[in-house]
mmCIF file of C-alpha atoms in Angstrom:
data_model
loop_
_atom_site.group_PDB
_atom_site.id
_atom_site.type_symbol
_atom_site.label_atom_id
_atom_site.label_comp_id
_atom_site.label_asym_id
_atom_site.label_seq_id
_atom_site.Cartn_x
_atom_site.Cartn_y
_atom_site.Cartn_z
ATOM 1 C CA UNK T 1 9.442 7.330 -23.549
ATOM 2 C CA UNK T 2 7.027 7.928 -26.500
ATOM 3 C CA UNK T 3 7.911 6.865 -30.160
ATOM 4 C CA UNK T 4 9.971 9.664 -31.521
ATOM 5 C CA UNK T 5 13.400 10.361 -32.770
ATOM 6 C CA UNK T 6 16.383 9.162 -30.543
ATOM 7 C CA UNK T 7 17.186 13.164 -29.850
ATOM 8 C CA UNK T 8 13.678 13.899 -28.873
ATOM 9 C CA UNK T 9 13.421 10.883 -26.411
ATOM 10 C CA UNK T 10 12.630 11.837 -22.794
ATOM 11 C CA UNK T 11 13.373 9.725 -19.762
ATOM 12 C CA UNK T 12 12.425 10.160 -16.279
ATOM 13 C CA UNK T 13 15.094 10.018 -13.438
ATOM 14 C CA UNK T 14 14.903 6.458 -12.055
ATOM 15 C CA UNK T 15 16.073 7.303 -8.730
ATOM 16 C CA UNK T 16 12.847 9.139 -7.961
ATOM 17 C CA UNK T 17 10.588 8.754 -10.859
ATOM 18 C CA UNK T 18 9.322 5.979 -13.249
ATOM 19 C CA UNK T 19 7.442 6.355 -16.475
ATOM 20 C CA UNK T 20 3.679 5.877 -16.010
ATOM 21 C CA UNK T 21 2.194 4.389 -19.184
ATOM 22 C CA UNK T 22 -1.361 3.355 -18.482
ATOM 23 C CA UNK T 23 -1.981 2.147 -21.888
ATOM 24 C CA UNK T 24 1.256 0.388 -22.539
ATOM 25 C CA UNK T 25 0.011 -3.142 -23.108
ATOM 26 C CA UNK T 26 -2.414 -1.575 -25.969
ATOM 27 C CA UNK T 27 -0.244 1.462 -27.350
ATOM 28 C CA UNK T 28 3.308 0.510 -26.501
ATOM 29 C CA UNK T 29 4.679 3.496 -28.324
ATOM 30 C CA UNK T 30 2.441 6.255 -26.782
ATOM 31 C CA UNK T 31 4.324 8.668 -24.499
ATOM 32 C CA UNK T 32 3.605 8.316 -20.615
ATOM 33 C CA UNK T 33 4.353 10.825 -17.673
ATOM 34 C CA UNK T 34 7.065 10.805 -14.895
ATOM 35 C CA UNK T 35 5.355 9.833 -11.557
ATOM 36 C CA UNK T 36 6.893 9.205 -8.075
ATOM 37 C CA UNK T 37 8.109 5.843 -7.523
ATOM 38 C CA UNK T 38 7.214 6.078 -3.805
ATOM 39 C CA UNK T 39 3.630 7.241 -4.046
ATOM 40 C CA UNK T 40 2.034 6.890 -7.430
ATOM 41 C CA UNK T 41 0.312 3.629 -8.478
ATOM 42 C CA UNK T 42 -1.660 2.507 -11.697
ATOM 43 C CA UNK T 43 -5.382 3.087 -11.652
ATOM 44 C CA UNK T 44 -8.315 0.750 -12.306
ATOM 45 C CA UNK T 45 -8.126 -0.113 -16.041
ATOM 46 C CA UNK T 46 -4.470 0.536 -16.551
ATOM 47 C CA UNK T 47 -2.036 -1.956 -17.911
ATOM 48 C CA UNK T 48 -0.155 -3.829 -15.073
ATOM 49 C CA UNK T 49 2.318 -6.602 -14.575
ATOM 50 C CA UNK T 50 1.478 -7.481 -10.892
ATOM 51 C CA UNK T 51 -0.727 -6.288 -8.007
ATOM 52 C CA UNK T 52 2.050 -4.006 -6.796
ATOM 53 C CA UNK T 53 1.587 -1.861 -9.794
ATOM 54 C CA UNK T 54 -1.921 -1.177 -8.825
ATOM 55 C CA UNK T 55 -3.653 1.281 -6.195
ATOM 56 C CA UNK T 56 -6.154 -1.518 -5.825
ATOM 57 C CA UNK T 57 -3.306 -4.129 -5.508
ATOM 58 C CA UNK T 58 -5.244 -6.491 -8.077
ATOM 59 C CA UNK T 59 -3.850 -6.819 -11.348
ATOM 60 C CA UNK T 60 -5.922 -9.671 -13.560
ATOM 61 C CA UNK T 61 -6.528 -10.641 -17.164
ATOM 62 C CA UNK T 62 -9.080 -9.158 -19.031
ATOM 63 C CA UNK T 63 -10.255 -8.240 -22.641
ATOM 64 C CA UNK T 64 -8.883 -4.652 -23.927
ATOM 65 C CA UNK T 65 -10.947 -2.310 -26.010
ATOM 66 C CA UNK T 66 -9.118 -3.863 -29.123
ATOM 67 C CA UNK T 67 -10.309 -7.170 -28.096
ATOM 68 C CA UNK T 68 -6.885 -8.672 -26.900
ATOM 69 C CA UNK T 69 -6.162 -10.134 -23.580
ATOM 70 C CA UNK T 70 -3.960 -8.413 -21.436
ATOM 71 C CA UNK T 71 -3.356 -7.968 -17.556
ATOM 72 C CA UNK T 72 -5.162 -4.562 -16.165
ATOM 73 C CA UNK T 73 -5.733 -3.127 -12.737
ATOM 74 C CA UNK T 74 -8.991 -4.128 -11.332
ATOM 75 C CA UNK T 75 -10.707 -3.367 -8.063
ATOM 76 C CA UNK T 76 -10.004 -5.816 -5.528
ATOM 77 C CA UNK T 77 -11.989 -9.124 -5.743
ATOM 78 C CA UNK T 78 -13.964 -8.124 -8.615
ATOM 79 C CA UNK T 79 -13.437 -9.128 -12.397
ATOM 80 C CA UNK T 80 -12.359 -6.974 -15.229
ATOM 81 C CA UNK T 81 -15.995 -6.484 -16.368
ATOM 82 C CA UNK T 82 -17.244 -5.358 -12.906
ATOM 83 C CA UNK T 83 -14.863 -2.895 -11.750
ATOM 84 C CA UNK T 84 -17.188 0.316 -11.603
ATOM 85 C CA UNK T 85 -20.108 -1.042 -9.942
ATOM 86 C CA UNK T 86 -21.469 0.864 -6.763
ATOM 87 C CA UNK T 87 -21.452 4.019 -8.543
ATOM 88 C CA UNK T 88 -24.487 6.332 -8.890
ATOM 89 C CA UNK T 89 -26.464 6.009 -12.194
ATOM 90 C CA UNK T 90 -27.052 8.720 -14.421
ATOM 91 C CA UNK T 91 -28.195 10.071 -17.796
ATOM 92 C CA UNK T 92 -26.308 13.256 -18.073
ATOM 93 C CA UNK T 93 -23.645 15.444 -16.342
ATOM 94 C CA UNK T 94 -26.430 17.163 -14.592
ATOM 95 C CA UNK T 95 -27.341 14.270 -12.865
ATOM 96 C CA UNK T 96 -24.051 13.972 -10.909
ATOM 97 C CA UNK T 97 -22.854 15.827 -7.937
ATOM 98 C CA UNK T 98 -20.185 18.661 -8.055
ATOM 99 C CA UNK T 99 -16.763 17.233 -9.170
ATOM 100 C CA UNK T 100 -18.275 14.310 -11.133
ATOM 101 C CA UNK T 101 -19.339 13.698 -14.771
ATOM 102 C CA UNK T 102 -21.583 11.007 -16.136
ATOM 103 C CA UNK T 103 -19.612 8.312 -17.629
ATOM 104 C CA UNK T 104 -20.865 5.591 -20.075
ATOM 105 C CA UNK T 105 -20.142 1.903 -19.539
ATOM 106 C CA UNK T 106 -19.692 -0.628 -21.961
ATOM 107 C CA UNK T 107 -21.654 -3.325 -20.368
ATOM 108 C CA UNK T 108 -23.633 -1.800 -17.551
ATOM 109 C CA UNK T 109 -25.580 1.622 -16.920
ATOM 110 C CA UNK T 110 -24.159 4.853 -17.195
ATOM 111 C CA UNK T 111 -22.670 6.086 -13.675
ATOM 112 C CA UNK T 112 -21.280 9.365 -12.102
ATOM 113 C CA UNK T 113 -17.544 9.561 -11.846
ATOM 114 C CA UNK T 114 -14.869 11.834 -10.499
ATOM 115 C CA UNK T 115 -13.013 14.234 -12.804
ATOM 116 C CA UNK T 116 -9.464 13.156 -13.201
ATOM 117 C CA UNK T 117 -7.124 14.921 -10.688
ATOM 118 C CA UNK T 118 -4.315 17.644 -11.545
ATOM 119 C CA UNK T 119 -1.506 16.262 -13.304
ATOM 120 C CA UNK T 120 -3.643 12.869 -13.949
ATOM 121 C CA UNK T 121 -3.834 11.008 -17.290
ATOM 122 C CA UNK T 122 -6.802 11.922 -19.406
ATOM 123 C CA UNK T 123 -8.685 11.213 -22.770
ATOM 124 C CA UNK T 124 -6.517 8.287 -23.726
ATOM 125 C CA UNK T 125 -8.223 5.772 -25.895
ATOM 126 C CA UNK T 126 -9.649 3.124 -23.887
ATOM 127 C CA UNK T 127 -12.916 1.470 -22.695
ATOM 128 C CA UNK T 128 -15.704 4.081 -21.872
ATOM 129 C CA UNK T 129 -15.728 3.216 -18.257
ATOM 130 C CA UNK T 130 -12.049 3.972 -18.112
ATOM 131 C CA UNK T 131 -12.202 7.216 -19.845
ATOM 132 C CA UNK T 132 -10.946 10.095 -17.528
ATOM 133 C CA UNK T 133 -11.937 13.588 -18.242
ATOM 134 C CA UNK T 134 -10.631 16.847 -16.630
ATOM 135 C CA UNK T 135 -12.918 19.378 -14.686
ATOM 136 C CA UNK T 136 -13.328 21.763 -17.655
ATOM 137 C CA UNK T 137 -13.936 24.664 -15.139
ATOM 138 C CA UNK T 138 -10.151 24.584 -13.902
ATOM 139 C CA UNK T 139 -8.197 22.210 -16.228
ATOM 140 C CA UNK T 140 -7.781 21.191 -19.921
ATOM 141 C CA UNK T 141 -6.174 17.739 -21.175
ATOM 142 C CA UNK T 142 -2.810 18.681 -22.541
ATOM 143 C CA UNK T 143 -1.940 16.292 -25.225
ATOM 144 C CA UNK T 144 1.336 17.743 -26.733
ATOM 145 C CA UNK T 145 1.556 14.895 -29.195
ATOM 146 C CA UNK T 146 -2.349 15.046 -30.189
ATOM 147 C CA UNK T 147 -1.573 15.608 -33.998
ATOM 148 C CA UNK T 148 0.813 12.675 -34.084
ATOM 149 C CA UNK T 149 -0.812 10.098 -31.691
ATOM 150 C CA UNK T 150 -4.395 11.377 -31.328
ATOM 151 C CA UNK T 151 -5.179 8.301 -29.175
ATOM 152 C CA UNK T 152 -2.577 8.861 -26.414
ATOM 153 C CA UNK T 153 -3.629 10.199 -23.079
ATOM 154 C CA UNK T 154 -2.754 13.643 -21.871
ATOM 155 C CA UNK T 155 -2.514 15.225 -18.482
ATOM 156 C CA UNK T 156 -4.897 17.505 -16.779
ATOM 157 C CA UNK T 157 -2.975 20.871 -16.402
ATOM 158 C CA UNK T 158 -4.300 24.356 -15.264
ATOM 159 C CA UNK T 159 -6.399 26.569 -17.781
ATOM 160 C CA UNK T 160 -5.066 29.624 -16.202
ATOM 161 C CA UNK T 161 -1.298 28.915 -16.143
ATOM 162 C CA UNK T 162 -0.399 26.086 -18.487
ATOM 163 C CA UNK T 163 0.613 26.293 -22.132
ATOM 164 C CA UNK T 164 1.980 24.039 -24.786
ATOM 165 C CA UNK T 165 5.739 24.313 -25.325
ATOM 166 C CA UNK T 166 7.777 24.464 -28.327
ATOM 167 C CA UNK T 167 7.399 21.437 -30.632
ATOM 168 C CA UNK T 168 4.104 20.699 -29.256
ATOM 169 C CA UNK T 169 0.881 20.101 -31.280
ATOM 170 C CA UNK T 170 -1.361 23.456 -31.300
ATOM 171 C CA UNK T 171 -4.287 24.973 -32.953
ATOM 172 C CA UNK T 172 -3.466 28.404 -32.511
ATOM 173 C CA UNK T 173 -0.740 30.746 -30.793
ATOM 174 C CA UNK T 174 -2.908 31.208 -27.840
ATOM 175 C CA UNK T 175 -2.169 27.498 -27.018
ATOM 176 C CA UNK T 176 1.601 28.132 -27.036
ATOM 177 C CA UNK T 177 4.016 29.654 -24.453
ATOM 178 C CA UNK T 178 5.857 31.275 -27.497
ATOM 179 C CA UNK T 179 2.784 32.565 -28.931
ATOM 180 C CA UNK T 180 3.494 31.303 -32.247
ATOM 181 C CA UNK T 181 1.750 28.263 -33.877
ATOM 182 C CA UNK T 182 2.921 27.648 -37.499
ATOM 183 C CA UNK T 183 2.975 24.410 -39.683
ATOM 184 C CA UNK T 184 6.276 22.382 -39.405
ATOM 185 C CA UNK T 185 7.234 18.616 -40.066
ATOM 186 C CA UNK T 186 6.586 16.122 -37.069
ATOM 187 C CA UNK T 187 8.909 13.421 -36.072
ATOM 188 C CA UNK T 188 6.987 11.206 -38.302
ATOM 189 C CA UNK T 189 7.311 13.204 -41.430
ATOM 190 C CA UNK T 190 3.895 14.566 -41.437
ATOM 191 C CA UNK T 191 3.103 18.504 -41.730
ATOM 192 C CA UNK T 192 0.982 19.626 -38.480
ATOM 193 C CA UNK T 193 0.514 22.892 -36.531
ATOM 194 C CA UNK T 194 3.265 22.934 -33.884
ATOM 195 C CA UNK T 195 4.384 25.746 -31.304
ATOM 196 C CA UNK T 196 7.610 27.401 -32.371
ATOM 197 C CA UNK T 197 9.781 29.845 -30.852
ATOM 198 C CA UNK T 198 10.269 33.394 -32.207
ATOM 199 C CA UNK T 199 13.751 35.383 -32.036
ATOM 200 C CA UNK T 200 14.018 38.964 -31.257
ATOM 201 C CA UNK T 201 13.742 39.855 -35.098
ATOM 202 C CA UNK T 202 10.579 38.034 -35.277
ATOM 203 C CA UNK T 203 11.641 34.992 -37.547
ATOM 204 C CA UNK T 204 10.672 31.541 -36.452
ATOM 205 C CA UNK T 205 13.102 29.504 -34.565
ATOM 206 C CA UNK T 206 12.844 25.727 -34.749
ATOM 207 C CA UNK T 207 13.624 24.282 -31.135
ATOM 208 C CA UNK T 208 11.674 21.204 -31.031
ATOM 209 C CA UNK T 209 14.456 19.633 -28.759
ATOM 210 C CA UNK T 210 15.877 21.005 -25.583
ATOM 211 C CA UNK T 211 19.352 21.808 -26.849
ATOM 212 C CA UNK T 212 19.356 25.572 -27.738
ATOM 213 C CA UNK T 213 22.464 24.852 -29.924
ATOM 214 C CA UNK T 214 20.200 22.807 -32.187
ATOM 215 C CA UNK T 215 17.893 26.008 -32.758
ATOM 216 C CA UNK T 216 17.518 26.933 -36.645
ATOM 217 C CA UNK T 217 16.270 30.273 -37.939
ATOM 218 C CA UNK T 218 13.747 30.236 -40.575
ATOM 219 C CA UNK T 219 14.164 32.706 -43.250
ATOM 220 C CA UNK T 220 11.423 34.716 -44.893
ATOM 221 C CA UNK T 221 10.562 32.051 -47.485
ATOM 222 C CA UNK T 222 9.951 29.458 -44.643
ATOM 223 C CA UNK T 223 13.182 27.786 -45.404
ATOM 224 C CA UNK T 224 15.647 26.936 -42.551
ATOM 225 C CA UNK T 225 19.394 27.729 -43.276
ATOM 226 C CA UNK T 226 19.947 23.950 -44.213
ATOM 227 C CA UNK T 227 17.358 24.299 -46.982
ATOM 228 C CA UNK T 228 14.534 22.171 -45.540
ATOM 229 C CA UNK T 229 11.003 23.743 -45.604
ATOM 230 C CA UNK T 230 9.846 23.303 -41.742
ATOM 231 C CA UNK T 231 7.611 26.325 -41.256
ATOM 232 C CA UNK T 232 5.649 29.079 -43.166
ATOM 233 C CA UNK T 233 5.541 32.541 -41.743
ATOM 234 C CA UNK T 234 2.715 34.427 -43.523
ATOM 235 C CA UNK T 235 3.447 37.372 -40.971
ATOM 236 C CA UNK T 236 6.765 37.755 -42.763
ATOM 237 C CA UNK T 237 5.333 38.345 -46.117
ATOM 238 C CA UNK T 238 2.519 40.640 -44.543
ATOM 239 C CA UNK T 239 5.065 42.834 -43.184
ATOM 240 C CA UNK T 240 7.208 42.977 -46.258
ATOM 241 C CA UNK T 241 4.206 43.952 -48.374
ATOM 242 C CA UNK T 242 4.287 40.916 -50.301
#
């Protein structure tokens, strides 16, 4: 349910999942993640509408990092400004035990905080005490739209097995399942590096959606069959000796 073209919109199966958007009251257009309706609840600092949304069962008004007043999940029986007390103080990550990192706090001392669990949100724009980081030894923060919505949260994914999908933002081919990262037009009309699919002949195939019938071959000039420049394949020129 992130802001995008209608044909690129993704919805969760409402029978079993809901779209978890922890920053919806601050960044309503940012994408969320599909989570179990039966077991998943919002964490401290997440936007909420009632205590039933929260793991802590406490949803109260508080000031967000953009200085608006919204309802967010807080620790039970604590105000929004005191929901990270009883944590170990620290100066650097080395001061924290295994599985924790040294988080900053906007009003209190730095404290040791657990790394975000696998498949949990990470690195979304928020107050320092609500920031979530993945354990860099085993996971990385997968942010498929980072070149379009840099402040939107990602999810912690395995460094060994997870790669970005066709249409995701990327920095190199190593980021992509397809092994191909080239310039292309985003859903908001900007030009960014994105993962593209190569066909058997080595040409780039535009496949940002999930419908294979919508794929478009890109010719040697970097132009698709409809005449729209969407990617530039320097490899093609190299192979042709140009």
